[in-house]
Short mmCIF file of C-alpha atoms in Angstrom, two decimals:
data_model
loop_
_atom_site.label_atom_id
_atom_site.label_comp_id
_atom_site.label_asym_id
_atom_site.label_seq_id
_atom_site.Cartn_x
_atom_site.Cartn_y
_atom_site.Cartn_z
CA UNK A 1 121.84 144.71 -10.72
CA UNK A 2 119.28 142.49 -12.47
CA UNK A 3 119.27 138.99 -11.06
CA UNK A 4 119.92 136.63 -14.01
CA UNK A 5 119.97 132.84 -14.21
CA UNK A 6 122.50 130.96 -16.33
CA UNK A 7 121.26 129.47 -19.65
CA UNK A 8 122.66 125.95 -20.01
CA UNK A 9 119.83 123.42 -20.60
CA UNK A 10 119.10 121.54 -23.83
CA UNK A 11 116.25 119.16 -24.88
CA UNK A 12 117.76 115.99 -23.38
CA UNK A 13 118.27 117.65 -20.03
CA UNK A 14 114.69 118.98 -20.16
CA UNK A 15 113.39 115.47 -20.87
CA UNK A 16 115.40 114.25 -17.87
CA UNK A 17 113.93 116.99 -15.69
CA UNK A 18 110.34 116.48 -16.94
CA UNK A 19 110.35 112.71 -16.40
CA UNK A 20 112.44 113.06 -13.26
CA UNK A 21 110.00 115.50 -11.62
CA UNK A 22 107.23 112.95 -11.96
CA UNK A 23 108.76 109.47 -11.94
CA UNK A 24 108.52 108.92 -8.19
CA UNK A 25 104.76 108.90 -8.76
CA UNK A 26 105.26 105.51 -10.43
CA UNK A 27 107.13 104.16 -7.39
CA UNK A 28 104.75 105.17 -4.60
CA UNK A 29 101.82 107.35 -3.65
CA UNK A 30 99.37 106.27 -6.34
CA UNK A 31 98.77 102.99 -4.49
CA UNK A 32 97.24 104.96 -1.58
CA UNK A 33 94.26 105.62 -3.85
CA UNK A 34 93.46 101.90 -4.08
CA UNK A 35 91.87 101.47 -0.60
CA UNK A 36 89.33 104.19 -1.46
CA UNK A 37 88.92 103.64 -5.21
CA UNK A 38 89.94 100.06 -5.88
CA UNK A 39 91.36 98.97 -9.23
CA UNK A 40 88.37 100.20 -11.24
CA UNK A 41 87.91 103.47 -9.37
CA UNK A 42 91.57 104.47 -9.50
CA UNK A 43 91.80 103.23 -13.09
CA UNK A 44 88.94 105.47 -14.25
CA UNK A 45 90.39 108.40 -12.27
CA UNK A 46 93.75 107.82 -13.95
CA UNK A 47 92.19 107.92 -17.44
CA UNK A 48 90.50 111.24 -16.59
CA UNK A 49 93.79 112.58 -15.25
CA UNK A 50 95.68 111.48 -18.39
CA UNK A 51 93.20 113.48 -20.49
CA UNK A 52 93.72 116.45 -18.17
CA UNK A 53 97.50 116.30 -18.48
CA UNK A 54 97.53 115.84 -22.26
CA UNK A 55 95.32 118.89 -22.82
CA UNK A 56 96.97 120.94 -20.09
CA UNK A 57 100.55 120.17 -21.16
CA UNK A 58 99.86 121.09 -24.80
CA UNK A 59 98.38 124.43 -23.72
CA UNK A 60 101.02 125.09 -21.07
CA UNK A 61 103.77 124.50 -23.60
CA UNK A 62 102.46 127.41 -25.67
CA UNK A 63 102.71 129.66 -22.61
CA UNK A 64 106.18 128.40 -21.67
CA UNK A 65 107.56 128.97 -25.18
CA UNK A 66 105.95 132.41 -25.37
CA UNK A 67 107.07 133.59 -21.90
CA UNK A 68 110.22 131.62 -20.91
CA UNK A 69 110.64 132.83 -17.32
CA UNK A 70 111.51 131.09 -14.05
CA UNK A 71 108.15 131.78 -12.41
CA UNK A 72 106.26 129.65 -14.92
CA UNK A 73 102.52 129.95 -14.23
CA UNK A 74 103.15 132.96 -11.98
CA UNK A 75 104.60 134.95 -14.89
CA UNK A 76 101.87 133.88 -17.32
CA UNK A 77 99.22 134.95 -14.81
CA UNK A 78 100.94 138.27 -14.20
CA UNK A 79 101.05 139.10 -17.89
CA UNK A 80 97.44 138.01 -18.40
CA UNK A 81 95.60 139.54 -15.43
CA UNK A 82 98.09 141.39 -13.22
CA UNK A 83 99.61 140.95 -9.79
CA UNK A 84 96.58 139.71 -7.84
CA UNK A 85 95.89 136.89 -10.27
CA UNK A 86 99.60 136.10 -10.38
CA UNK A 87 99.61 135.84 -6.60
CA UNK A 88 96.82 133.22 -6.67
CA UNK A 89 98.51 131.21 -9.43
CA UNK A 90 101.99 131.53 -7.93
CA UNK A 91 100.90 130.53 -4.43
CA UNK A 92 99.14 127.47 -5.83
CA UNK A 93 102.38 126.57 -7.59
CA UNK A 94 104.35 127.02 -4.38
CA UNK A 95 101.97 124.77 -2.44
CA UNK A 96 102.50 122.04 -5.03
CA UNK A 97 106.29 122.37 -5.05
CA UNK A 98 106.66 122.82 -1.29
CA UNK A 99 104.63 119.82 -0.14
CA UNK A 100 105.46 117.23 -2.80
CA UNK A 101 109.16 116.90 -1.78
CA UNK A 102 108.50 115.95 1.88
CA UNK A 103 106.05 113.27 0.69
CA UNK A 104 108.74 111.88 -1.59
CA UNK A 105 111.42 112.08 1.08
CA UNK A 106 109.16 110.07 3.40
CA UNK A 107 109.01 107.38 0.72
CA UNK A 108 112.81 107.44 0.40
CA UNK A 109 112.99 106.74 4.13
CA UNK A 110 110.49 103.90 3.71
CA UNK A 111 112.57 102.32 0.94
CA UNK A 112 115.75 102.59 3.05
CA UNK A 113 113.97 100.89 5.95
CA UNK A 114 113.92 97.64 3.97
CA UNK A 115 117.66 97.19 4.48
CA UNK A 116 118.54 99.65 7.27
CA UNK A 117 116.52 98.21 10.14
CA UNK A 118 116.24 100.50 13.13
CA UNK A 119 117.06 103.70 11.21
CA UNK A 120 114.54 106.50 11.69
CA UNK A 121 113.20 107.39 8.20
CA UNK A 122 112.73 111.04 9.22
CA UNK A 123 116.46 111.56 9.76
CA UNK A 124 117.21 109.94 6.41
CA UNK A 125 114.74 112.38 4.84
CA UNK A 126 116.46 115.37 6.46
CA UNK A 127 119.90 114.24 5.27
CA UNK A 128 118.54 113.78 1.75
CA UNK A 129 116.97 117.26 1.84
CA UNK A 130 120.25 118.91 2.83
CA UNK A 131 122.29 116.92 0.30
CA UNK A 132 120.15 117.74 -2.72
CA UNK A 133 119.55 121.35 -1.75
CA UNK A 134 123.33 121.74 -1.75
CA UNK A 135 123.56 120.10 -5.19
CA UNK A 136 120.97 122.52 -6.58
CA UNK A 137 122.80 125.50 -5.14
CA UNK A 138 126.07 124.45 -6.79
CA UNK A 139 124.68 124.85 -10.32
CA UNK A 140 121.68 124.13 -12.54
CA UNK A 141 123.64 122.27 -15.23
CA UNK A 142 125.31 120.04 -12.65
CA UNK A 143 121.89 119.39 -11.10
CA UNK A 144 120.26 118.71 -14.48
CA UNK A 145 122.99 116.32 -15.66
CA UNK A 146 122.66 114.41 -12.39
CA UNK A 147 118.88 114.40 -12.87
CA UNK A 148 119.19 112.99 -16.39
CA UNK A 149 121.43 110.17 -15.20
CA UNK A 150 119.25 109.02 -12.32
CA UNK A 151 116.08 109.43 -14.40
CA UNK A 152 117.42 107.04 -17.07
CA UNK A 153 118.26 104.52 -14.33
CA UNK A 154 114.79 104.94 -12.80
CA UNK A 155 113.06 104.35 -16.16
CA UNK A 156 115.17 101.25 -16.79
CA UNK A 157 114.29 99.96 -13.33
CA UNK A 158 110.57 100.33 -14.01
CA UNK A 159 110.99 98.39 -17.25
CA UNK A 160 112.89 95.64 -15.37
CA UNK A 161 110.16 95.53 -12.72
CA UNK A 162 107.47 95.12 -15.37
CA UNK A 163 109.51 92.43 -17.11
CA UNK A 164 109.70 90.49 -13.82
CA UNK A 165 106.02 90.88 -12.85
CA UNK A 166 104.03 90.75 -16.10
CA UNK A 167 104.65 86.99 -16.60
CA UNK A 168 102.78 86.55 -13.29
CA UNK A 169 99.90 88.87 -14.25
CA UNK A 170 96.40 87.53 -13.59
CA UNK A 171 93.16 89.22 -14.70
CA UNK A 172 91.36 87.42 -11.88
CA UNK A 173 93.67 88.88 -9.22
CA UNK A 174 93.74 92.27 -10.95
CA UNK A 175 89.93 92.47 -10.69
CA UNK A 176 89.63 91.61 -6.98
CA UNK A 177 87.33 94.11 -5.16
CA UNK A 178 87.47 96.62 -8.03
CA UNK A 179 85.24 99.31 -6.47
CA UNK A 180 85.28 98.91 -2.65
CA UNK A 181 83.57 102.23 -1.84
CA UNK A 182 81.45 102.79 -4.93
CA UNK A 183 81.90 105.72 -7.26
CA UNK A 184 82.34 108.17 -4.37
CA UNK A 185 85.51 106.20 -3.55
CA UNK A 186 86.62 106.57 -7.16
CA UNK A 187 86.26 110.35 -6.80
CA UNK A 188 88.29 110.25 -3.58
CA UNK A 189 91.12 108.52 -5.45
CA UNK A 190 91.64 111.46 -7.84
CA UNK A 191 94.52 113.09 -5.88
CA UNK A 192 96.45 109.83 -6.06
CA UNK A 193 95.86 109.53 -9.81
CA UNK A 194 97.21 113.07 -10.16
CA UNK A 195 100.33 111.91 -8.30
CA UNK A 196 101.21 109.82 -11.39
CA UNK A 197 101.91 113.09 -13.30
CA UNK A 198 102.14 115.86 -10.71
CA UNK A 199 104.91 118.44 -11.32
CA UNK A 200 105.59 117.81 -15.03
CA UNK A 201 104.82 121.50 -15.49
CA UNK A 202 108.08 122.20 -13.62
CA UNK A 203 109.81 122.13 -17.03
CA UNK A 204 108.43 125.63 -17.56
CA UNK A 205 110.22 126.88 -14.44
CA UNK A 206 113.64 126.24 -15.98
CA UNK A 207 112.73 127.84 -19.34
CA UNK A 208 114.75 130.92 -18.34
CA UNK A 209 117.80 128.66 -18.00
CA UNK A 210 117.20 126.87 -21.31
CA UNK A 211 119.12 127.38 -24.53
CA UNK A 212 116.69 128.21 -27.37
CA UNK A 213 113.66 127.79 -25.07
CA UNK A 214 111.13 128.36 -27.87
CA UNK A 215 112.21 125.03 -29.42
CA UNK A 216 113.63 123.00 -26.56
CA UNK A 217 110.77 123.49 -24.09
CA UNK A 218 108.38 121.99 -26.65
CA UNK A 219 110.64 118.97 -27.15
CA UNK A 220 111.06 118.54 -23.40
CA UNK A 221 107.35 118.67 -22.60
CA UNK A 222 106.27 116.42 -25.46
CA UNK A 223 108.85 113.67 -24.96
CA UNK A 224 108.40 113.67 -21.16
CA UNK A 225 104.59 113.33 -21.34
CA UNK A 226 104.70 110.42 -23.83
CA UNK A 227 107.22 108.61 -21.60
CA UNK A 228 105.14 109.13 -18.46
CA UNK A 229 101.80 108.01 -19.91
CA UNK A 230 103.43 104.77 -21.11
CA UNK A 231 105.07 104.11 -17.72
CA UNK A 232 101.88 104.93 -15.79
CA UNK A 233 99.80 102.35 -17.66
CA UNK A 234 102.59 99.77 -17.52
CA UNK A 235 103.12 100.04 -13.75
CA UNK A 236 99.40 100.11 -12.95
CA UNK A 237 98.81 96.75 -14.60
CA UNK A 238 102.10 95.02 -13.79
CA UNK A 239 101.97 95.74 -10.04
CA UNK A 240 98.27 95.18 -9.25
CA UNK A 241 98.06 92.07 -11.46
CA UNK A 242 100.51 90.10 -9.28
CA UNK A 243 98.16 89.52 -6.32
CA UNK A 244 95.46 92.19 -6.30
CA UNK A 245 95.55 95.73 -5.02
CA UNK A 246 95.66 94.95 -1.29
CA UNK A 247 99.05 93.24 -1.74
CA UNK A 248 100.66 96.54 -2.80
CA UNK A 249 98.89 98.74 -0.26
CA UNK A 250 99.34 96.92 3.05
CA UNK A 251 102.78 95.87 4.20
CA UNK A 252 101.65 92.85 6.21
CA UNK A 253 99.24 93.58 9.03
CA UNK A 254 96.39 94.68 6.79
CA UNK A 255 96.16 98.05 8.56
CA UNK A 256 99.20 100.23 7.88
CA UNK A 257 99.55 101.48 4.31
CA UNK A 258 102.91 101.29 2.58
CA UNK A 259 104.98 103.87 0.69
CA UNK A 260 106.75 101.10 -1.27
CA UNK A 261 104.23 99.20 -3.44
CA UNK A 262 106.64 97.87 -6.06
CA UNK A 263 108.87 95.99 -3.59
CA UNK A 264 105.70 94.53 -2.06
CA UNK A 265 104.65 93.21 -5.48
CA UNK A 266 108.07 91.65 -6.10
CA UNK A 267 108.17 90.18 -2.62
CA UNK A 268 104.98 88.24 -3.41
CA UNK A 269 106.73 86.55 -6.34
CA UNK A 270 110.39 86.21 -5.40
CA UNK A 271 110.59 86.71 -1.63
CA UNK A 272 112.40 89.38 0.35
CA UNK A 273 115.83 87.72 0.07
CA UNK A 274 115.85 87.44 -3.74
CA UNK A 275 118.21 89.34 -6.03
CA UNK A 276 115.20 90.85 -7.85
CA UNK A 277 113.79 92.31 -4.63
CA UNK A 278 117.09 93.85 -3.55
CA UNK A 279 117.73 95.19 -7.06
CA UNK A 280 114.42 97.01 -7.08
CA UNK A 281 114.82 98.44 -3.60
CA UNK A 282 118.35 99.64 -4.36
CA UNK A 283 117.86 101.05 -7.86
CA UNK A 284 114.27 102.05 -7.12
CA UNK A 285 115.60 104.75 -4.86
CA UNK A 286 116.83 106.52 -8.01
CA UNK A 287 113.23 107.10 -9.08
CA UNK A 288 112.37 108.72 -5.78
CA UNK A 289 115.58 110.74 -5.74
CA UNK A 290 114.97 111.92 -9.33
CA UNK A 291 111.59 113.43 -8.44
CA UNK A 292 112.71 114.75 -5.08
CA UNK A 293 115.73 116.46 -6.58
CA UNK A 294 113.83 117.73 -9.63
CA UNK A 295 110.93 119.27 -7.72
CA UNK A 296 113.37 120.95 -5.35
CA UNK A 297 114.98 122.49 -8.45
CA UNK A 298 111.66 123.72 -9.90
CA UNK A 299 110.34 124.86 -6.52
CA UNK A 300 113.43 126.97 -5.94
CA UNK A 301 112.72 128.83 -9.18
CA UNK A 302 109.08 129.41 -8.23
CA UNK A 303 110.02 130.90 -4.85
CA UNK A 304 112.83 132.89 -6.49
CA UNK A 305 110.35 134.52 -8.88
CA UNK A 306 108.03 135.36 -5.98
CA UNK A 307 110.99 137.05 -4.31
CA UNK A 308 111.87 139.05 -7.43
CA UNK A 309 108.25 140.26 -7.55
CA UNK A 310 108.25 141.25 -3.86
CA UNK A 311 105.50 138.78 -2.89
CA UNK A 312 107.84 137.19 -0.34
CA UNK A 313 110.95 138.71 1.29
CA UNK A 314 113.16 140.23 -1.40
CA UNK A 315 116.27 138.27 -0.43
CA UNK A 316 114.55 135.13 -1.73
CA UNK A 317 114.73 136.67 -5.20
CA UNK A 318 118.53 136.89 -5.22
CA UNK A 319 120.92 134.56 -7.02
CA UNK A 320 124.13 133.20 -5.56
CA UNK A 321 127.01 135.45 -6.71
CA UNK A 322 129.22 132.49 -7.65
CA UNK A 323 126.84 129.73 -8.79
CA UNK A 324 124.07 131.93 -10.28
CA UNK A 325 121.35 129.80 -8.66
CA UNK A 326 118.46 130.84 -6.35
CA UNK A 327 120.25 129.70 -3.19
CA UNK A 328 118.14 131.58 -0.62
CA UNK A 329 114.89 130.36 -2.19
CA UNK A 330 116.14 126.77 -2.16
CA UNK A 331 117.12 126.99 1.51
CA UNK A 332 113.76 128.49 2.49
CA UNK A 333 111.86 125.73 0.68
CA UNK A 334 113.99 123.09 2.38
CA UNK A 335 113.24 124.52 5.84
CA UNK A 336 109.48 124.37 5.15
CA UNK A 337 109.77 120.85 3.73
CA UNK A 338 111.65 119.50 6.74
CA UNK A 339 109.11 121.08 9.09
CA UNK A 340 106.29 119.40 7.10
CA UNK A 341 107.84 115.97 7.69
CA UNK A 342 107.06 116.28 11.39
CA UNK A 343 103.46 117.49 11.16
CA UNK A 344 101.79 115.68 8.22
CA UNK A 345 101.20 112.18 6.85
CA UNK A 346 102.32 111.21 3.34
CA UNK A 347 98.73 110.99 2.06
CA UNK A 348 98.00 114.49 3.41
CA UNK A 349 101.07 115.94 1.72
CA UNK A 350 100.10 114.28 -1.58
CA UNK A 351 96.54 115.62 -1.37
CA UNK A 352 97.70 119.15 -0.48
CA UNK A 353 100.14 119.10 -3.41
CA UNK A 354 97.33 117.94 -5.71
CA UNK A 355 95.10 120.81 -4.54
CA UNK A 356 97.85 123.29 -5.40
CA UNK A 357 98.45 121.58 -8.74
CA UNK A 358 94.86 121.54 -10.03
CA UNK A 359 94.34 125.13 -8.87
CA UNK A 360 97.45 126.03 -10.85
CA UNK A 361 96.16 124.18 -13.92
CA UNK A 362 92.74 125.84 -13.79
CA UNK A 363 94.17 129.32 -13.33
CA UNK A 364 96.83 128.81 -16.02
CA UNK A 365 94.20 127.88 -18.60
CA UNK A 366 92.32 131.08 -17.78
CA UNK A 367 95.63 132.95 -18.30
CA UNK A 368 96.01 131.13 -21.63
CA UNK A 369 92.58 132.18 -22.89
CA UNK A 370 93.03 135.78 -21.69
CA UNK A 371 96.43 136.09 -23.43
CA UNK A 372 95.01 134.65 -26.66
CA UNK A 373 92.37 137.41 -26.56
CA UNK A 374 94.46 140.20 -25.04
CA UNK A 375 97.72 139.72 -26.95
CA UNK A 376 96.96 137.84 -30.20
CA UNK A 377 99.92 139.54 -31.90
CA UNK A 378 102.47 138.23 -29.36
CA UNK A 379 104.94 135.78 -30.89
CA UNK A 380 104.03 132.17 -30.17
CA UNK A 381 106.78 129.79 -31.34
CA UNK A 382 104.38 126.92 -30.58
CA UNK A 383 100.59 127.19 -30.91
CA UNK A 384 98.50 124.43 -29.40
CA UNK A 385 96.39 122.63 -32.02
CA UNK A 386 92.68 122.65 -31.35
CA UNK A 387 92.59 125.87 -29.35
CA UNK A 388 90.45 127.06 -27.65
CA UNK A 389 88.87 123.60 -27.28
CA UNK A 390 92.02 121.95 -25.82
CA UNK A 391 92.66 124.51 -23.04
CA UNK A 392 88.92 124.64 -22.24
CA UNK A 393 88.93 120.86 -21.69
CA UNK A 394 91.96 121.20 -19.38
CA UNK A 395 90.35 124.12 -17.53
CA UNK A 396 87.03 122.29 -17.06
CA UNK A 397 88.61 119.05 -15.88
CA UNK A 398 90.95 120.78 -13.44
CA UNK A 399 88.07 122.82 -11.96
CA UNK A 400 85.86 119.75 -11.54
CA UNK A 401 88.71 117.78 -9.95
CA UNK A 402 89.42 120.70 -7.59
CA UNK A 403 85.77 120.75 -6.49
CA UNK A 404 85.80 116.98 -5.93
CA UNK A 405 89.01 117.09 -3.87
CA UNK A 406 87.66 120.00 -1.80
CA UNK A 407 84.49 117.99 -1.14
CA UNK A 408 86.38 114.80 -0.26
CA UNK A 409 89.16 116.50 1.75
CA UNK A 410 87.63 119.67 3.29
CA UNK A 411 90.22 120.05 6.08
CA UNK A 412 93.16 119.99 3.67
CA UNK A 413 91.37 122.39 1.32
CA UNK A 414 90.93 124.64 4.35
CA UNK A 415 94.70 124.47 4.94
CA UNK A 416 95.23 125.52 1.32
CA UNK A 417 92.90 128.50 1.74
CA UNK A 418 94.69 129.45 4.97
CA UNK A 419 98.03 129.45 3.14
CA UNK A 420 96.56 131.72 0.45
CA UNK A 421 95.21 134.11 3.08
CA UNK A 422 98.36 134.17 5.20
CA UNK A 423 100.54 135.00 2.22
CA UNK A 424 98.53 138.15 1.60
CA UNK A 425 99.88 139.52 4.89
CA UNK A 426 103.31 139.80 3.27
CA UNK A 427 102.30 140.38 -0.35
CA UNK A 428 99.53 142.87 0.50
CA UNK A 429 101.71 145.93 0.01
CA UNK A 430 102.45 144.80 -3.54
CA UNK A 431 98.91 143.66 -4.30
CA UNK A 432 96.83 146.49 -2.86
CA UNK A 433 98.90 149.65 -2.39
CA UNK A 434 99.01 152.02 -5.38
CA UNK A 435 102.22 151.83 -7.38
CA UNK A 436 104.45 154.92 -7.40
CA UNK A 437 105.68 155.80 -10.91
CA UNK A 438 109.45 155.48 -11.36
#
C-alpha cells in the first residue's frame, strides 16, 4: 500500500506554519551573534542574509509548486541529479530540522526559569518535546490550526514589545561598541543572522498535505517572508536601542549569555516585577512554541521521505494507520533532539542547524538550475522572475556563507561532515548497489 498523507492545508495555515517555523528566531538566538559581531557586524550580516532568503525563497517556491512532495529539497534533488545528490540535500535538511528544535526547547526552558525558580530547564524541554510530538502525531490539520493560533499571538506580542521599547530607543546606545571584533567578528555572526529566518523552507515539506499546492504554496511563502523581514528589522532596532547590545546578551554577571534577550530589554525599562515584563515572558513563550512545534512538523516529513526512499530504516517512512501522519519519523526525531539537549550548547545547535540550512540552500539552487535545463517542458505553476540571475545569487551567497561558517566553526563543520559520512553506512545499499529492474 502506498503511504499517503492527508491533504488539508490552505494558504492561511501555510502562512501560520511559515511564520511559525521561524518566529522564535526573533525571540532568542540572534542576540548570541552580538558578542562576536556587535550591532554593525550583525546588522550587515543580517542584510546579507535577507538578500539570501529573498532570492532563495523565490526560487524554492518554483520548485515546491512544481514538485509538491513531503521531502521538499530531497525530492527536488532526486529529480534533478538522482539518489546520491538527493542524499546530500536530504541529510543537510535533516541536520537543520533535527538540531533547531533542541535549541528552541532550551530557550523555552530559559523563559520558564524567569517565574519557575528551581525548575531544571532540561526537564521542561523534554516535557515540551513529548507534548508537541504527540500533537503532531494526532493530525496535521489539528497541528496547523494550533500553529496558526499561537503564531498570531506571537506576532502580536512582538508588536507589543516594540511599542513598549521604541519610545526608549537611543541611537547613542544602539551604536555602543558596534564592531567589537572587527570584520572577522561580523563574519562569525552569520549563523546567528541566519537564525532570524532559518526553517522558512519547511513550508515546502507540507506541500503534499496542501490543497491546491500550486497556488497555496506560493501564497504561503510570499506572505510569510514579507512578515518575517518586517519583524526582523523591527526587533533588531527596538531591542538593542534600549541600552546597547550587551544589555540583551548578558543576564547580569557579564559572563553568561542569555537565551531571553527581549525580557532583558524590557527589564531595563520597566523592572522585573512590572506587568509588561510578565506579559512578555508569558506570551513570549508562544513564539518559541510556534517555531518548536512547526519545525517538529516539517522535520517529521523530511525524515518520513527519507524512510520512503530507503535512506533510513523503512519503518520511518510509514504513516499512522488512524491519523495518517508520519508518527515513527516524528518519534525518531524527538529521541535525537532530547539526546542533543544533554550534549550541546544552544549556540552550537544553532550553528549546526545553520550549516545544514545553507548547504541545503546551495544544493537546492543547483537542483533548480539543473531542472530548468533538464526538464524545461515540466509544468511550473510559478516561475521565479529574473531567473537564472535570482537563483544564482542565492546559490553564490549560500556557498560563501557556508565557507565562512566552516572557517569560523571548524569543529561543528566536522560534526556535520561526520553525520553525512555516517548516514552512508545505512543508505549505501540504495546509493551504490545496482538497482534490480522490477
